GROMACS .gro file of C-alpha atoms in nm:
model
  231
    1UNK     CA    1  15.253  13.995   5.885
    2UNK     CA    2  14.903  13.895   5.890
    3UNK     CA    3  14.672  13.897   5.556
    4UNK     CA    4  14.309  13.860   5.543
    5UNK     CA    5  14.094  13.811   5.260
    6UNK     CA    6  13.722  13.914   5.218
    7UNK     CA    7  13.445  14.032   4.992
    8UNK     CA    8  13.510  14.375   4.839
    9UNK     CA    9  13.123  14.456   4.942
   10UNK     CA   10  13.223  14.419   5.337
   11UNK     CA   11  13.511  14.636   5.329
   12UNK     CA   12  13.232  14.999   5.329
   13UNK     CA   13  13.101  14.844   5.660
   14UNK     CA   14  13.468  14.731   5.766
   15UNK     CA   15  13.561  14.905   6.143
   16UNK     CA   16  13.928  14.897   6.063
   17UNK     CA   17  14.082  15.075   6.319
   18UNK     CA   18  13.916  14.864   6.569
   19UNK     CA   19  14.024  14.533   6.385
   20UNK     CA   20  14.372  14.661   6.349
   21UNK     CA   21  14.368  14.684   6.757
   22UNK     CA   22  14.198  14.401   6.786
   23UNK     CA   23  14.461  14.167   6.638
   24UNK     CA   24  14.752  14.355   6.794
   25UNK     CA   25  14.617  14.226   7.114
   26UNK     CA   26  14.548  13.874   6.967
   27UNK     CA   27  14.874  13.877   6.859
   28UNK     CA   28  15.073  14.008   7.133
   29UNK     CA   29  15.250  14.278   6.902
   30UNK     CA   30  15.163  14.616   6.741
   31UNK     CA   31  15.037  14.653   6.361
   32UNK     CA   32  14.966  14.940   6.131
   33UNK     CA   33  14.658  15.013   5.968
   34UNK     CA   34  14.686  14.794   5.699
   35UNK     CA   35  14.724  14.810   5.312
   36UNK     CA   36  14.413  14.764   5.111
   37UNK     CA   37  14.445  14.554   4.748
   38UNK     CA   38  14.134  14.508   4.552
   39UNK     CA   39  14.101  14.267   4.262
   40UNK     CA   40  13.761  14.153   4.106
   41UNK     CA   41  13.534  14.053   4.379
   42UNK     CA   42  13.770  14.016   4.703
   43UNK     CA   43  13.948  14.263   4.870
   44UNK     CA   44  14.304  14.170   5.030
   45UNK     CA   45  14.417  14.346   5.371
   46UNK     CA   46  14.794  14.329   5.479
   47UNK     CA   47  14.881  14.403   5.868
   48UNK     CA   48  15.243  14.433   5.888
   49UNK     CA   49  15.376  14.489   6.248
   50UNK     CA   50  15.474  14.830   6.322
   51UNK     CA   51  15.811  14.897   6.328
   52UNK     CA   52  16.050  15.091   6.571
   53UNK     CA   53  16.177  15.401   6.343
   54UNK     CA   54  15.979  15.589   6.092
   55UNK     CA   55  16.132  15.802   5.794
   56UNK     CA   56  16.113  16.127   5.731
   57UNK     CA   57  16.221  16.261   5.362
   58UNK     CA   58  16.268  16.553   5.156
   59UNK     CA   59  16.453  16.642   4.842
   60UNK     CA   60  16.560  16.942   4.621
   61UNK     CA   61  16.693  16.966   4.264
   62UNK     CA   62  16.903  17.264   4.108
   63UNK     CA   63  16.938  17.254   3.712
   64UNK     CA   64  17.285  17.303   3.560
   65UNK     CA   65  17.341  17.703   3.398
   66UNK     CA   66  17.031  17.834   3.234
   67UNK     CA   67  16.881  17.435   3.150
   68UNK     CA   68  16.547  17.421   3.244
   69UNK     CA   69  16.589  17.041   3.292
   70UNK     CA   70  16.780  16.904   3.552
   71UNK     CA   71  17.019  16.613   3.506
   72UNK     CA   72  16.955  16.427   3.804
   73UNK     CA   73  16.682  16.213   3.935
   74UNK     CA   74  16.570  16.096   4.272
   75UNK     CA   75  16.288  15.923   4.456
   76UNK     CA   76  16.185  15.814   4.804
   77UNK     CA   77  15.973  15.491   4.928
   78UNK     CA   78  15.888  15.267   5.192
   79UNK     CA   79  15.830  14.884   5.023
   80UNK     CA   80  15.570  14.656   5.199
   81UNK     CA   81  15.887  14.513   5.401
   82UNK     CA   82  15.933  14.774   5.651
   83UNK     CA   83  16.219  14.926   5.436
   84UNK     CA   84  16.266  15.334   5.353
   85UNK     CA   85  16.468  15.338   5.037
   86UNK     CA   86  16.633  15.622   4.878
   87UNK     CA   87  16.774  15.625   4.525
   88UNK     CA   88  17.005  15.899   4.319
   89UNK     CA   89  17.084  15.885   3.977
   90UNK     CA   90  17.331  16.121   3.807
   91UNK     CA   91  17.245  16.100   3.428
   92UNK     CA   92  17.556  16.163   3.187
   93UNK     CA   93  17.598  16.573   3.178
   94UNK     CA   94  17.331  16.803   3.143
   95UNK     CA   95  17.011  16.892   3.046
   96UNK     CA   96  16.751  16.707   2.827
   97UNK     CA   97  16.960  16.373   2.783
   98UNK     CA   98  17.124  16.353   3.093
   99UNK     CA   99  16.742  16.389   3.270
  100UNK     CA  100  16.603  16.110   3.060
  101UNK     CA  101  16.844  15.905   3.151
  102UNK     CA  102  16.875  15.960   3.534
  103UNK     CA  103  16.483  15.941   3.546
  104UNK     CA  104  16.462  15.588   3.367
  105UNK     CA  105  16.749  15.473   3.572
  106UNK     CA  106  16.555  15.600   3.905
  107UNK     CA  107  16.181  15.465   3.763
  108UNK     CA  108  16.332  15.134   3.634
  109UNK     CA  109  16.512  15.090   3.979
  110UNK     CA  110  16.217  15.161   4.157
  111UNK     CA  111  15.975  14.919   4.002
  112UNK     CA  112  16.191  14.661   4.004
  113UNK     CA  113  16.230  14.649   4.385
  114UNK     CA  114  15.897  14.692   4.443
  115UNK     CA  115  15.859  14.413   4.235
  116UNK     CA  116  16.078  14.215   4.478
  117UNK     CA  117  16.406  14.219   4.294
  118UNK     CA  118  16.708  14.180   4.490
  119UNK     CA  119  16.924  14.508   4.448
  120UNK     CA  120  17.208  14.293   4.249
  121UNK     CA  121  16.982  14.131   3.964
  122UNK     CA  122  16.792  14.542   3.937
  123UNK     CA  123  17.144  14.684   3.884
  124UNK     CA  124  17.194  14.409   3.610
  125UNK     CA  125  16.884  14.485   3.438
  126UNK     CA  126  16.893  14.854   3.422
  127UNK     CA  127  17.268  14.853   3.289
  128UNK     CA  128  17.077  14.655   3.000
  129UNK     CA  129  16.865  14.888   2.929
  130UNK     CA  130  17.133  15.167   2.932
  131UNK     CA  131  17.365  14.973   2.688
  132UNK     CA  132  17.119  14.897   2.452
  133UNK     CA  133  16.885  15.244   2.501
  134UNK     CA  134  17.018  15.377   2.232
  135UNK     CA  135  17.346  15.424   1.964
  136UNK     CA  136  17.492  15.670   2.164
  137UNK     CA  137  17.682  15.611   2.528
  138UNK     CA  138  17.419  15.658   2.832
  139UNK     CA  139  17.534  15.685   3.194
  140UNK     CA  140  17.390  15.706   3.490
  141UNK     CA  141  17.545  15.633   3.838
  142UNK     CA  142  17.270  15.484   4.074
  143UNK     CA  143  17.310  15.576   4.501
  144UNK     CA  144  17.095  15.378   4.695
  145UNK     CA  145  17.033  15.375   5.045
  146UNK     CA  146  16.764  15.098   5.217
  147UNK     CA  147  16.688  15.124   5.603
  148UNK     CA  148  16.523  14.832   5.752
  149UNK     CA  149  16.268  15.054   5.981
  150UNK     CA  150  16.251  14.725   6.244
  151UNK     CA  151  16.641  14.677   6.322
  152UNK     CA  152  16.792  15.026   6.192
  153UNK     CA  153  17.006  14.826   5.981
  154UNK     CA  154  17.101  15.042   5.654
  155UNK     CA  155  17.248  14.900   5.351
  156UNK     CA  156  17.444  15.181   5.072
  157UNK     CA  157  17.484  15.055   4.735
  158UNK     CA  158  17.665  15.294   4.477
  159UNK     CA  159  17.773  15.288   4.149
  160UNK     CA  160  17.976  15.581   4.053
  161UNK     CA  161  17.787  15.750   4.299
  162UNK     CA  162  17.918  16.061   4.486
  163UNK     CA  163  17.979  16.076   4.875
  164UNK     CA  164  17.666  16.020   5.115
  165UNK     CA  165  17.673  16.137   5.487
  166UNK     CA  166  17.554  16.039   5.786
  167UNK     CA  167  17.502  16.245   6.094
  168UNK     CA  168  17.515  16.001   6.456
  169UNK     CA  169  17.530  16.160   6.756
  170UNK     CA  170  17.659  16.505   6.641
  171UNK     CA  171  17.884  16.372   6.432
  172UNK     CA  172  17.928  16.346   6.034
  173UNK     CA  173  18.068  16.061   5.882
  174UNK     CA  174  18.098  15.965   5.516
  175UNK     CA  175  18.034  15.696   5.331
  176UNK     CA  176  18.172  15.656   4.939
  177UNK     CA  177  18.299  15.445   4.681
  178UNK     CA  178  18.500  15.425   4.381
  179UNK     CA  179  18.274  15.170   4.180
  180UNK     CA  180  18.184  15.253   3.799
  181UNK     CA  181  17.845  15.408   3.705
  182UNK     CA  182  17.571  15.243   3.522
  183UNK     CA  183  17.544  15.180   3.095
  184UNK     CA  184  17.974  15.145   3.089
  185UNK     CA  185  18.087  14.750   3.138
  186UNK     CA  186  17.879  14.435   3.158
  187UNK     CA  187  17.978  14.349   3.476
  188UNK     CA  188  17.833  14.651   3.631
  189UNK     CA  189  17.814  14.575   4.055
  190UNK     CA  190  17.730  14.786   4.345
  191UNK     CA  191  18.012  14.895   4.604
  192UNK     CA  192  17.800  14.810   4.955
  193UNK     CA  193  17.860  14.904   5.318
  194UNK     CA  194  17.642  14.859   5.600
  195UNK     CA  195  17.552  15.014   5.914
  196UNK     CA  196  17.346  15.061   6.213
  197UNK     CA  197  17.099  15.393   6.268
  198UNK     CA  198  16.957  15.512   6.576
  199UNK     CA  199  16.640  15.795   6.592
  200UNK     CA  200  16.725  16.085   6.490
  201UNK     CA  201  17.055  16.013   6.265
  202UNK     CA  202  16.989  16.173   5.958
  203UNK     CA  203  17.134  16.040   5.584
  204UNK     CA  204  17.225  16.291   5.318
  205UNK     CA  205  17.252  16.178   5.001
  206UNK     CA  206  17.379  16.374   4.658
  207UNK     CA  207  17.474  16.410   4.315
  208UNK     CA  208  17.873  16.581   4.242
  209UNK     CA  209  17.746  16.849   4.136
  210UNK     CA  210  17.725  16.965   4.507
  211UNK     CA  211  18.080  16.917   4.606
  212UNK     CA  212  18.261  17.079   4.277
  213UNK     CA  213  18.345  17.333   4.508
  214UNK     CA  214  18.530  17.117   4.782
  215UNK     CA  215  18.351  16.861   5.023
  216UNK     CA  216  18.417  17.038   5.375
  217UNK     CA  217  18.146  17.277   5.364
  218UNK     CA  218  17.897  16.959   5.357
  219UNK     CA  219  18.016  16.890   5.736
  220UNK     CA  220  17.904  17.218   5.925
  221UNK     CA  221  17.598  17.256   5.738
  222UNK     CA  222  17.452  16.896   5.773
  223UNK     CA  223  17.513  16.969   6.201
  224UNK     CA  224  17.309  17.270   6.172
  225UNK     CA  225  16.980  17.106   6.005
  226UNK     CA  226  17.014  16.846   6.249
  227UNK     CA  227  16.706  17.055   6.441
  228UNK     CA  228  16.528  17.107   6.105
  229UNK     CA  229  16.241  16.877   5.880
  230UNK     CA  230  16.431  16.683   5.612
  231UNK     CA  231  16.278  16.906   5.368
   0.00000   0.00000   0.00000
């Protein structure tokens, strides 16, 4: 990583693209165009190297019966670390309740890693503010997925989260766990595994809702998108 620091004024006049090659070559290594914070008079720019895999995403929600509200919540992000994340939140049944619950779960999640929160102390702090939301019992499970974009390394943390898959080399494996959701115990703790991607594996991540009907459809169908956009 390399910041620099100027005058806001310079950055209209500012030939970035030809910086951002510039110091690749001083520095013997690639970098992105960087990110741009501004703050009074200075202006902040962060080159971060670029890394080996990129991340494609897409997503699609399906309310329960005739709600007009669905129940679960998800969101998508790359943090200034050269990570993709991925998080899905099952609120507690259906409709209204169950979305309001699921979305602060996913928003409160979110912020808090962007903050630079490890994933442990987050989990803590939004099964706080689950237990003490409100009178009546709030779940949510929380499914995360983080994929360092420089080593492939990817990290799944669940809690009461349903099955994800991953497709490698034309084949589907599955990853789950049997840990308890969000806003139950205290001692709430993610169930973790680990492993290594390669371009072009794909993750698919999802709420139970899409296995009540049995789990070995998922297998065929996630082989066939393999030539498809993640959307």
């Amino acid at each position: 990583y390399v910041e620099v620091t100027l005058p806001s004024f310079k950055l209209a006049r500012l030939p970035v693209a030809e910086i951002t090659a510039e110091l690749s070559d001083l520095c013997e290594t690639t970098f992105d165009l960087p990110a741009i914070q501004e703050a009074e008079s200075t202006a902040k720019l962060m080159f971060a190297e670029k890394a080996n895999l990129s991340a494609e995403f897409g997503r699609a929600q399906i309310p329960y019966g005739n709600s007009k509200l669905c129940g679960d919540c998800c969101d998508f992000f790359l943090d200034n670390r050269g990570r993709a994340h991925m998080i899905v939140s099952d609120g507690m049944g259906s409709g209204g309740k169950a979305a309001i619950d699921a979305a602060m779960t996913v928003s409160l999640l979110t912020k808090l890693i962007n903050a630079g929160f490890e994933f442990d102390a987050a989990l803590k702090m939004v099964n706080s503010a689950l237990l003490v939301k409100s009178n009546e019992e709030s779940l949510s499970t929380l499914d995360l997925a983080c994929v360092d974009l420089y080593t492939g390394k990817a990290e799944f943390l669940k809690a009461g989260a349903a099955p994800t898959f991953v497709l490698r080399s034309g084949t589907v494996g599955k990853v789950e766990s049997m840990s308890m959701p969000a806003g139950i115990l205290r001692g709430v703790e993610f169930e973790k595994s680990t492993m290594t991607l390669r371009e072009g594996d794909i993750i698919v991540m999802i709420s139970d809702g899409v296995i009540l009907t049995g789990i070995d459809w998922m297998y065929p169908q996630i082989k066939l998108s393999k030539s498809l956009s993640a959307q």
